[in-house]
PDB file of C-alpha atoms in Angstrom:
ATOM      1  CA  UNK T   1       0.000   0.000   0.000  1.00  0.00           C
ATOM      2  CA  UNK T   2       2.983   2.334   0.306  1.00  0.00           C
ATOM      3  CA  UNK T   3       3.174   2.320  -3.490  1.00  0.00           C
ATOM      4  CA  UNK T   4       0.480   4.975  -3.093  1.00  0.00           C
ATOM      5  CA  UNK T   5       3.228   7.382  -1.998  1.00  0.00           C
ATOM      6  CA  UNK T   6       4.966   6.944  -5.353  1.00  0.00           C
ATOM      7  CA  UNK T   7       1.917   8.125  -7.252  1.00  0.00           C
ATOM      8  CA  UNK T   8       1.263  11.040  -4.899  1.00  0.00           C
ATOM      9  CA  UNK T   9       4.811  12.260  -5.564  1.00  0.00           C
ATOM     10  CA  UNK T  10       4.442  11.633  -9.299  1.00  0.00           C
ATOM     11  CA  UNK T  11       1.122  13.472  -9.593  1.00  0.00           C
ATOM     12  CA  UNK T  12       2.482  16.514  -7.755  1.00  0.00           C
ATOM     13  CA  UNK T  13       5.964  16.644  -9.297  1.00  0.00           C
ATOM     14  CA  UNK T  14       5.071  15.741 -12.877  1.00  0.00           C
ATOM     15  CA  UNK T  15       2.009  17.968 -12.713  1.00  0.00           C
ATOM     16  CA  UNK T  16       4.348  20.793 -11.735  1.00  0.00           C
ATOM     17  CA  UNK T  17       6.655  20.029 -14.667  1.00  0.00           C
ATOM     18  CA  UNK T  18       3.672  19.758 -17.001  1.00  0.00           C
ATOM     19  CA  UNK T  19       2.490  23.265 -16.108  1.00  0.00           C
ATOM     20  CA  UNK T  20       5.978  24.680 -16.708  1.00  0.00           C
ATOM     21  CA  UNK T  21       6.315  22.945 -20.033  1.00  0.00           C
ATOM     22  CA  UNK T  22       2.813  23.966 -21.157  1.00  0.00           C
ATOM     23  CA  UNK T  23       3.630  27.599 -20.445  1.00  0.00           C
ATOM     24  CA  UNK T  24       6.861  27.322 -22.407  1.00  0.00           C
ATOM     25  CA  UNK T  25       5.143  25.585 -25.345  1.00  0.00           C
ATOM     26  CA  UNK T  26       2.052  27.766 -25.757  1.00  0.00           C
ATOM     27  CA  UNK T  27       2.433  30.939 -23.703  1.00  0.00           C
ATOM     28  CA  UNK T  28       5.918  31.915 -24.789  1.00  0.00           C
ATOM     29  CA  UNK T  29       7.354  31.479 -21.315  1.00  0.00           C
ATOM     30  CA  UNK T  30      10.708  30.053 -20.334  1.00  0.00           C
ATOM     31  CA  UNK T  31      11.516  27.050 -18.214  1.00  0.00           C
ATOM     32  CA  UNK T  32      13.157  27.730 -14.818  1.00  0.00           C
ATOM     33  CA  UNK T  33      16.875  28.424 -14.724  1.00  0.00           C
ATOM     34  CA  UNK T  34      17.608  25.229 -12.769  1.00  0.00           C
ATOM     35  CA  UNK T  35      16.303  23.196 -15.720  1.00  0.00           C
ATOM     36  CA  UNK T  36      18.610  25.117 -18.046  1.00  0.00           C
ATOM     37  CA  UNK T  37      21.514  24.363 -15.708  1.00  0.00           C
ATOM     38  CA  UNK T  38      20.508  20.684 -15.703  1.00  0.00           C
ATOM     39  CA  UNK T  39      20.514  20.633 -19.503  1.00  0.00           C
ATOM     40  CA  UNK T  40      23.936  22.247 -19.560  1.00  0.00           C
ATOM     41  CA  UNK T  41      25.353  19.888 -16.913  1.00  0.00           C
ATOM     42  CA  UNK T  42      24.133  16.863 -18.860  1.00  0.00           C
ATOM     43  CA  UNK T  43      25.498  18.231 -22.125  1.00  0.00           C
ATOM     44  CA  UNK T  44      22.033  18.240 -23.637  1.00  0.00           C
ATOM     45  CA  UNK T  45      21.988  21.804 -25.022  1.00  0.00           C
ATOM     46  CA  UNK T  46      23.837  21.279 -28.298  1.00  0.00           C
ATOM     47  CA  UNK T  47      22.488  17.759 -28.817  1.00  0.00           C
ATOM     48  CA  UNK T  48      18.874  18.774 -28.425  1.00  0.00           C
ATOM     49  CA  UNK T  49      19.239  21.949 -30.459  1.00  0.00           C
ATOM     50  CA  UNK T  50      20.539  19.999 -33.439  1.00  0.00           C
ATOM     51  CA  UNK T  51      18.180  17.072 -33.040  1.00  0.00           C
ATOM     52  CA  UNK T  52      14.922  18.935 -32.616  1.00  0.00           C
ATOM     53  CA  UNK T  53      15.202  21.763 -35.104  1.00  0.00           C
ATOM     54  CA  UNK T  54      13.413  19.566 -37.641  1.00  0.00           C
ATOM     55  CA  UNK T  55       9.805  20.507 -36.914  1.00  0.00           C
ATOM     56  CA  UNK T  56       7.418  21.712 -34.226  1.00  0.00           C
ATOM     57  CA  UNK T  57       5.789  18.291 -34.131  1.00  0.00           C
ATOM     58  CA  UNK T  58       8.967  16.999 -32.461  1.00  0.00           C
ATOM     59  CA  UNK T  59       8.707  19.731 -29.832  1.00  0.00           C
ATOM     60  CA  UNK T  60       5.131  18.761 -29.048  1.00  0.00           C
ATOM     61  CA  UNK T  61       6.100  15.150 -28.326  1.00  0.00           C
ATOM     62  CA  UNK T  62       7.736  15.884 -24.959  1.00  0.00           C
ATOM     63  CA  UNK T  63       4.668  17.766 -23.734  1.00  0.00           C
ATOM     64  CA  UNK T  64       2.377  14.942 -24.829  1.00  0.00           C
ATOM     65  CA  UNK T  65       4.507  12.260 -23.135  1.00  0.00           C
ATOM     66  CA  UNK T  66       4.660  14.250 -19.905  1.00  0.00           C
ATOM     67  CA  UNK T  67       0.870  14.564 -20.027  1.00  0.00           C
ATOM     68  CA  UNK T  68       0.491  10.799 -20.546  1.00  0.00           C
ATOM     69  CA  UNK T  69       2.867  10.112 -17.664  1.00  0.00           C
ATOM     70  CA  UNK T  70       0.900  12.437 -15.392  1.00  0.00           C
ATOM     71  CA  UNK T  71      -2.449  10.885 -16.389  1.00  0.00           C
ATOM     72  CA  UNK T  72      -1.014   7.417 -15.742  1.00  0.00           C
ATOM     73  CA  UNK T  73       0.061   8.489 -12.257  1.00  0.00           C
ATOM     74  CA  UNK T  74      -3.377   9.999 -11.574  1.00  0.00           C
ATOM     75  CA  UNK T  75      -5.110   6.761 -12.559  1.00  0.00           C
ATOM     76  CA  UNK T  76      -2.767   4.590 -10.531  1.00  0.00           C
ATOM     77  CA  UNK T  77      -3.203   6.850  -7.514  1.00  0.00           C
ATOM     78  CA  UNK T  78      -6.989   6.582  -7.826  1.00  0.00           C
ATOM     79  CA  UNK T  79      -6.727   2.784  -8.104  1.00  0.00           C
ATOM     80  CA  UNK T  80      -4.512   2.598  -5.018  1.00  0.00           C
ATOM     81  CA  UNK T  81      -6.958   4.707  -3.029  1.00  0.00           C
ATOM     82  CA  UNK T  82     -10.289   3.285  -4.185  1.00  0.00           C
ATOM     83  CA  UNK T  83      -9.827   0.013  -6.083  1.00  0.00           C
ATOM     84  CA  UNK T  84      -6.933  -2.101  -4.862  1.00  0.00           C
ATOM     85  CA  UNK T  85      -7.129  -4.221  -1.724  1.00  0.00           C
ATOM     86  CA  UNK T  86      -3.627  -4.508  -0.289  1.00  0.00           C
ATOM     87  CA  UNK T  87      -2.295  -7.289   1.888  1.00  0.00           C
ATOM     88  CA  UNK T  88      -0.189  -6.700   4.977  1.00  0.00           C
ATOM     89  CA  UNK T  89       3.018  -7.154   3.008  1.00  0.00           C
ATOM     90  CA  UNK T  90       5.876  -4.717   3.540  1.00  0.00           C
ATOM     91  CA  UNK T  91       8.269  -2.935   1.211  1.00  0.00           C
ATOM     92  CA  UNK T  92      12.041  -2.777   1.613  1.00  0.00           C
ATOM     93  CA  UNK T  93      13.359   0.692   2.435  1.00  0.00           C
ATOM     94  CA  UNK T  94      15.752   0.579  -0.548  1.00  0.00           C
ATOM     95  CA  UNK T  95      12.895  -0.232  -2.938  1.00  0.00           C
ATOM     96  CA  UNK T  96      10.801   2.503  -1.363  1.00  0.00           C
ATOM     97  CA  UNK T  97      13.505   5.141  -1.818  1.00  0.00           C
ATOM     98  CA  UNK T  98      14.166   3.946  -5.380  1.00  0.00           C
ATOM     99  CA  UNK T  99      10.461   4.248  -6.206  1.00  0.00           C
ATOM    100  CA  UNK T 100      10.245   7.815  -4.935  1.00  0.00           C
ATOM    101  CA  UNK T 101      13.383   8.801  -6.826  1.00  0.00           C
ATOM    102  CA  UNK T 102      12.233   7.057  -9.985  1.00  0.00           C
ATOM    103  CA  UNK T 103       9.032   9.041 -10.418  1.00  0.00           C
ATOM    104  CA  UNK T 104      10.908  12.290  -9.896  1.00  0.00           C
ATOM    105  CA  UNK T 105      13.659  11.290 -12.330  1.00  0.00           C
ATOM    106  CA  UNK T 106      11.374   9.968 -15.080  1.00  0.00           C
ATOM    107  CA  UNK T 107       9.484  13.262 -15.409  1.00  0.00           C
ATOM    108  CA  UNK T 108      12.754  15.180 -15.397  1.00  0.00           C
ATOM    109  CA  UNK T 109      13.981  12.839 -18.136  1.00  0.00           C
ATOM    110  CA  UNK T 110      11.065  13.874 -20.341  1.00  0.00           C
ATOM    111  CA  UNK T 111      11.810  17.529 -19.673  1.00  0.00           C
ATOM    112  CA  UNK T 112      15.422  16.980 -20.745  1.00  0.00           C
ATOM    113  CA  UNK T 113      14.117  16.105 -24.222  1.00  0.00           C
ATOM    114  CA  UNK T 114      12.756  19.623 -24.671  1.00  0.00           C
ATOM    115  CA  UNK T 115      14.598  21.477 -27.457  1.00  0.00           C
ATOM    116  CA  UNK T 116      16.672  24.545 -26.679  1.00  0.00           C
ATOM    117  CA  UNK T 117      14.479  27.008 -28.557  1.00  0.00           C
ATOM    118  CA  UNK T 118      11.514  26.278 -26.253  1.00  0.00           C
ATOM    119  CA  UNK T 119      13.530  27.736 -23.404  1.00  0.00           C
ATOM    120  CA  UNK T 120      14.037  31.038 -25.217  1.00  0.00           C
ATOM    121  CA  UNK T 121      10.429  32.162 -24.859  1.00  0.00           C
ATOM    122  CA  UNK T 122       9.264  31.094 -28.314  1.00  0.00           C
ATOM    123  CA  UNK T 123       5.743  29.857 -28.858  1.00  0.00           C
ATOM    124  CA  UNK T 124       5.375  26.617 -30.810  1.00  0.00           C
ATOM    125  CA  UNK T 125       2.604  25.532 -33.121  1.00  0.00           C
ATOM    126  CA  UNK T 126       1.138  22.084 -32.557  1.00  0.00           C
ATOM    127  CA  UNK T 127       1.869  19.644 -35.370  1.00  0.00           C
ATOM    128  CA  UNK T 128       0.319  16.270 -34.667  1.00  0.00           C
ATOM    129  CA  UNK T 129       2.039  13.363 -36.402  1.00  0.00           C
ATOM    130  CA  UNK T 130       0.896   9.802 -37.007  1.00  0.00           C
ATOM    131  CA  UNK T 131       3.137   8.441 -34.255  1.00  0.00           C
ATOM    132  CA  UNK T 132       1.465  10.766 -31.733  1.00  0.00           C
ATOM    133  CA  UNK T 133      -1.883   9.174 -32.586  1.00  0.00           C
ATOM    134  CA  UNK T 134      -0.450   5.644 -32.593  1.00  0.00           C
ATOM    135  CA  UNK T 135       1.243   6.179 -29.233  1.00  0.00           C
ATOM    136  CA  UNK T 136      -1.861   7.622 -27.590  1.00  0.00           C
ATOM    137  CA  UNK T 137      -4.078   4.807 -28.911  1.00  0.00           C
ATOM    138  CA  UNK T 138      -1.647   2.182 -27.593  1.00  0.00           C
ATOM    139  CA  UNK T 139      -1.514   4.054 -24.276  1.00  0.00           C
ATOM    140  CA  UNK T 140      -5.311   3.989 -23.947  1.00  0.00           C
ATOM    141  CA  UNK T 141      -5.462   0.283 -24.873  1.00  0.00           C
ATOM    142  CA  UNK T 142      -2.805  -0.680 -22.332  1.00  0.00           C
ATOM    143  CA  UNK T 143      -4.346   1.531 -19.645  1.00  0.00           C
ATOM    144  CA  UNK T 144      -7.770  -0.069 -20.039  1.00  0.00           C
ATOM    145  CA  UNK T 145      -6.351  -3.580 -19.746  1.00  0.00           C
ATOM    146  CA  UNK T 146      -4.195  -2.661 -16.771  1.00  0.00           C
ATOM    147  CA  UNK T 147      -7.210  -1.209 -14.975  1.00  0.00           C
ATOM    148  CA  UNK T 148      -9.296  -4.309 -15.709  1.00  0.00           C
ATOM    149  CA  UNK T 149      -6.557  -6.557 -14.318  1.00  0.00           C
ATOM    150  CA  UNK T 150      -6.246  -4.463 -11.167  1.00  0.00           C
ATOM    151  CA  UNK T 151     -10.011  -4.694 -10.660  1.00  0.00           C
ATOM    152  CA  UNK T 152      -9.840  -8.496 -11.095  1.00  0.00           C
ATOM    153  CA  UNK T 153      -7.108  -8.722  -8.450  1.00  0.00           C
ATOM    154  CA  UNK T 154      -9.085  -6.516  -6.055  1.00  0.00           C
ATOM    155  CA  UNK T 155     -12.253  -8.574  -6.536  1.00  0.00           C
ATOM    156  CA  UNK T 156     -10.432 -11.707  -5.359  1.00  0.00           C
ATOM    157  CA  UNK T 157     -10.554 -10.192  -1.889  1.00  0.00           C
ATOM    158  CA  UNK T 158     -14.096  -8.856  -2.052  1.00  0.00           C
ATOM    159  CA  UNK T 159     -17.571 -10.333  -1.794  1.00  0.00           C
ATOM    160  CA  UNK T 160     -20.149  -9.791  -4.524  1.00  0.00           C
ATOM    161  CA  UNK T 161     -21.405  -6.782  -2.595  1.00  0.00           C
ATOM    162  CA  UNK T 162     -17.929  -5.207  -2.785  1.00  0.00           C
ATOM    163  CA  UNK T 163     -17.004  -5.744   0.862  1.00  0.00           C
ATOM    164  CA  UNK T 164     -13.433  -6.845   1.631  1.00  0.00           C
ATOM    165  CA  UNK T 165     -13.645 -10.367   3.074  1.00  0.00           C
ATOM    166  CA  UNK T 166      -9.987 -11.504   3.100  1.00  0.00           C
ATOM    167  CA  UNK T 167      -6.420 -10.404   2.373  1.00  0.00           C
ATOM    168  CA  UNK T 168      -5.141 -13.755   1.124  1.00  0.00           C
ATOM    169  CA  UNK T 169      -3.767 -14.544  -2.325  1.00  0.00           C
ATOM    170  CA  UNK T 170      -5.769 -16.453  -4.902  1.00  0.00           C
ATOM    171  CA  UNK T 171      -5.575 -17.328  -8.579  1.00  0.00           C
ATOM    172  CA  UNK T 172      -6.983 -14.617 -10.884  1.00  0.00           C
ATOM    173  CA  UNK T 173      -8.869 -15.377 -14.098  1.00  0.00           C
ATOM    174  CA  UNK T 174     -10.164 -13.213 -16.915  1.00  0.00           C
ATOM    175  CA  UNK T 175      -8.803 -10.644 -19.374  1.00  0.00           C
ATOM    176  CA  UNK T 176      -5.030 -11.026 -19.924  1.00  0.00           C
ATOM    177  CA  UNK T 177      -4.737 -13.265 -16.865  1.00  0.00           C
ATOM    178  CA  UNK T 178      -5.705 -16.109 -19.178  1.00  0.00           C
ATOM    179  CA  UNK T 179      -2.303 -15.777 -20.871  1.00  0.00           C
ATOM    180  CA  UNK T 180       0.112 -14.447 -18.247  1.00  0.00           C
ATOM    181  CA  UNK T 181       0.451 -14.388 -14.486  1.00  0.00           C
ATOM    182  CA  UNK T 182       1.101 -10.650 -14.279  1.00  0.00           C
ATOM    183  CA  UNK T 183      -0.683  -8.844 -17.115  1.00  0.00           C
ATOM    184  CA  UNK T 184      -0.729  -5.586 -15.144  1.00  0.00           C
ATOM    185  CA  UNK T 185       3.088  -5.630 -15.306  1.00  0.00           C
ATOM    186  CA  UNK T 186       2.985  -6.369 -19.021  1.00  0.00           C
ATOM    187  CA  UNK T 187       0.552  -3.461 -19.488  1.00  0.00           C
ATOM    188  CA  UNK T 188       2.981  -1.211 -17.600  1.00  0.00           C
ATOM    189  CA  UNK T 189       5.681  -2.084 -20.128  1.00  0.00           C
ATOM    190  CA  UNK T 190       3.304  -1.362 -23.010  1.00  0.00           C
ATOM    191  CA  UNK T 191       2.506   2.035 -21.508  1.00  0.00           C
ATOM    192  CA  UNK T 192       6.160   3.031 -21.588  1.00  0.00           C
ATOM    193  CA  UNK T 193       6.559   1.629 -25.094  1.00  0.00           C
ATOM    194  CA  UNK T 194       3.574   3.750 -26.157  1.00  0.00           C
ATOM    195  CA  UNK T 195       5.382   6.830 -24.842  1.00  0.00           C
ATOM    196  CA  UNK T 196       8.480   5.845 -26.815  1.00  0.00           C
ATOM    197  CA  UNK T 197       6.280   5.683 -29.907  1.00  0.00           C
ATOM    198  CA  UNK T 198       4.802   9.085 -29.057  1.00  0.00           C
ATOM    199  CA  UNK T 199       8.339  10.492 -28.999  1.00  0.00           C
ATOM    200  CA  UNK T 200       8.770   9.244 -32.541  1.00  0.00           C
ATOM    201  CA  UNK T 201      10.595   5.933 -31.963  1.00  0.00           C
ATOM    202  CA  UNK T 202      14.050   7.528 -32.220  1.00  0.00           C
ATOM    203  CA  UNK T 203      14.531   8.825 -28.668  1.00  0.00           C
ATOM    204  CA  UNK T 204      17.339   6.677 -27.285  1.00  0.00           C
ATOM    205  CA  UNK T 205      17.034   8.155 -23.789  1.00  0.00           C
ATOM    206  CA  UNK T 206      13.431   7.058 -23.442  1.00  0.00           C
ATOM    207  CA  UNK T 207      14.192   3.588 -24.792  1.00  0.00           C
ATOM    208  CA  UNK T 208      16.644   3.300 -21.881  1.00  0.00           C
ATOM    209  CA  UNK T 209      13.703   4.066 -19.574  1.00  0.00           C
ATOM    210  CA  UNK T 210      11.705   1.348 -21.354  1.00  0.00           C
ATOM    211  CA  UNK T 211      14.530  -1.142 -20.773  1.00  0.00           C
ATOM    212  CA  UNK T 212      14.604  -0.228 -17.091  1.00  0.00           C
ATOM    213  CA  UNK T 213      10.862  -0.868 -16.848  1.00  0.00           C
ATOM    214  CA  UNK T 214      11.232  -4.124 -18.813  1.00  0.00           C
ATOM    215  CA  UNK T 215      13.801  -5.637 -16.435  1.00  0.00           C
ATOM    216  CA  UNK T 216      12.067  -4.354 -13.313  1.00  0.00           C
ATOM    217  CA  UNK T 217       8.631  -5.631 -14.283  1.00  0.00           C
ATOM    218  CA  UNK T 218       9.999  -8.919 -15.678  1.00  0.00           C
ATOM    219  CA  UNK T 219      11.743  -9.688 -12.386  1.00  0.00           C
ATOM    220  CA  UNK T 220       8.603  -8.932 -10.385  1.00  0.00           C
ATOM    221  CA  UNK T 221       6.509 -11.036 -12.775  1.00  0.00           C
ATOM    222  CA  UNK T 222       8.826 -14.049 -12.481  1.00  0.00           C
ATOM    223  CA  UNK T 223       8.714 -13.899  -8.680  1.00  0.00           C
ATOM    224  CA  UNK T 224       4.894 -13.727  -8.745  1.00  0.00           C
ATOM    225  CA  UNK T 225       4.691 -16.526 -11.294  1.00  0.00           C
ATOM    226  CA  UNK T 226       6.870 -18.783  -9.124  1.00  0.00           C
ATOM    227  CA  UNK T 227       4.724 -17.935  -6.091  1.00  0.00           C
ATOM    228  CA  UNK T 228       1.557 -18.983  -7.936  1.00  0.00           C
ATOM    229  CA  UNK T 229       3.110 -22.225  -9.144  1.00  0.00           C
ATOM    230  CA  UNK T 230       4.449 -23.081  -5.695  1.00  0.00           C
ATOM    231  CA  UNK T 231       1.274 -22.349  -3.740  1.00  0.00           C
ATOM    232  CA  UNK T 232      -1.482 -23.465  -6.131  1.00  0.00           C
ATOM    233  CA  UNK T 233      -1.268 -26.985  -7.535  1.00  0.00           C
ATOM    234  CA  UNK T 234      -4.086 -26.282  -9.988  1.00  0.00           C
ATOM    235  CA  UNK T 235      -2.378 -23.219 -11.450  1.00  0.00           C
ATOM    236  CA  UNK T 236      -2.779 -23.169 -15.271  1.00  0.00           C
ATOM    237  CA  UNK T 237       0.374 -24.565 -16.853  1.00  0.00           C
ATOM    238  CA  UNK T 238      -0.049 -22.697 -20.143  1.00  0.00           C
ATOM    239  CA  UNK T 239       0.342 -19.277 -18.534  1.00  0.00           C
ATOM    240  CA  UNK T 240       3.571 -17.400 -19.067  1.00  0.00           C
ATOM    241  CA  UNK T 241       4.982 -15.098 -16.407  1.00  0.00           C
ATOM    242  CA  UNK T 242       5.128 -11.762 -18.214  1.00  0.00           C
ATOM    243  CA  UNK T 243       4.759 -11.604 -22.000  1.00  0.00           C
ATOM    244  CA  UNK T 244       2.023 -13.739 -23.662  1.00  0.00           C
ATOM    245  CA  UNK T 245       3.377 -16.790 -25.538  1.00  0.00           C
ATOM    246  CA  UNK T 246       6.970 -15.579 -25.010  1.00  0.00           C
ATOM    247  CA  UNK T 247       8.165 -15.196 -21.419  1.00  0.00           C
TER     248      UNK T 247
END
């Protein structure tokens, strides 16, 4: 249940970044000086200036991804507060600190993709490209399935009337659970892939974020899959741990 803290931090921090970036994109404002210093320290100024001078549609991508990230955090926060039924399990302090740092860093990573000319008070016109539409559609599809899977998990601990009756683990069925043990983790990976698509496929920095999510979620999925197999003799043998038909 302390995962809730991650999404509170993400909603507040990434919402703050989103407002700054929106002002810079459409109101001709400038991003704060500390962000400019961060760009300079990371050597991003010259790289981004050269890479993003192609078209305004590239500039719009960072704003759109930051919006998607913020909406994802809002939904997950709402699910933690009103949908999920948590057990009495605990989280390691190292994992807790990593989680808090991650959601601060990932929004800052998006902001680091903003081209130099946005920070000079120039207004940008919105040019929507096909990969923006493809990324958003994939994001919506993955979000819907992730929400359905979270509801299925929560219902395992509720009666038909919606009252929580136990905190034990049980075998989930329905939706993507028919193919994998942890479809909500698989959906999380798809969400980050959708953001990579929204950035136009070519953003190496964000693909590094995707790889981080891949390994993190794959490890968690394997541990859950082994738990199911160990504790439930009737557990479906055809289910994979993480990616349908693959892994």
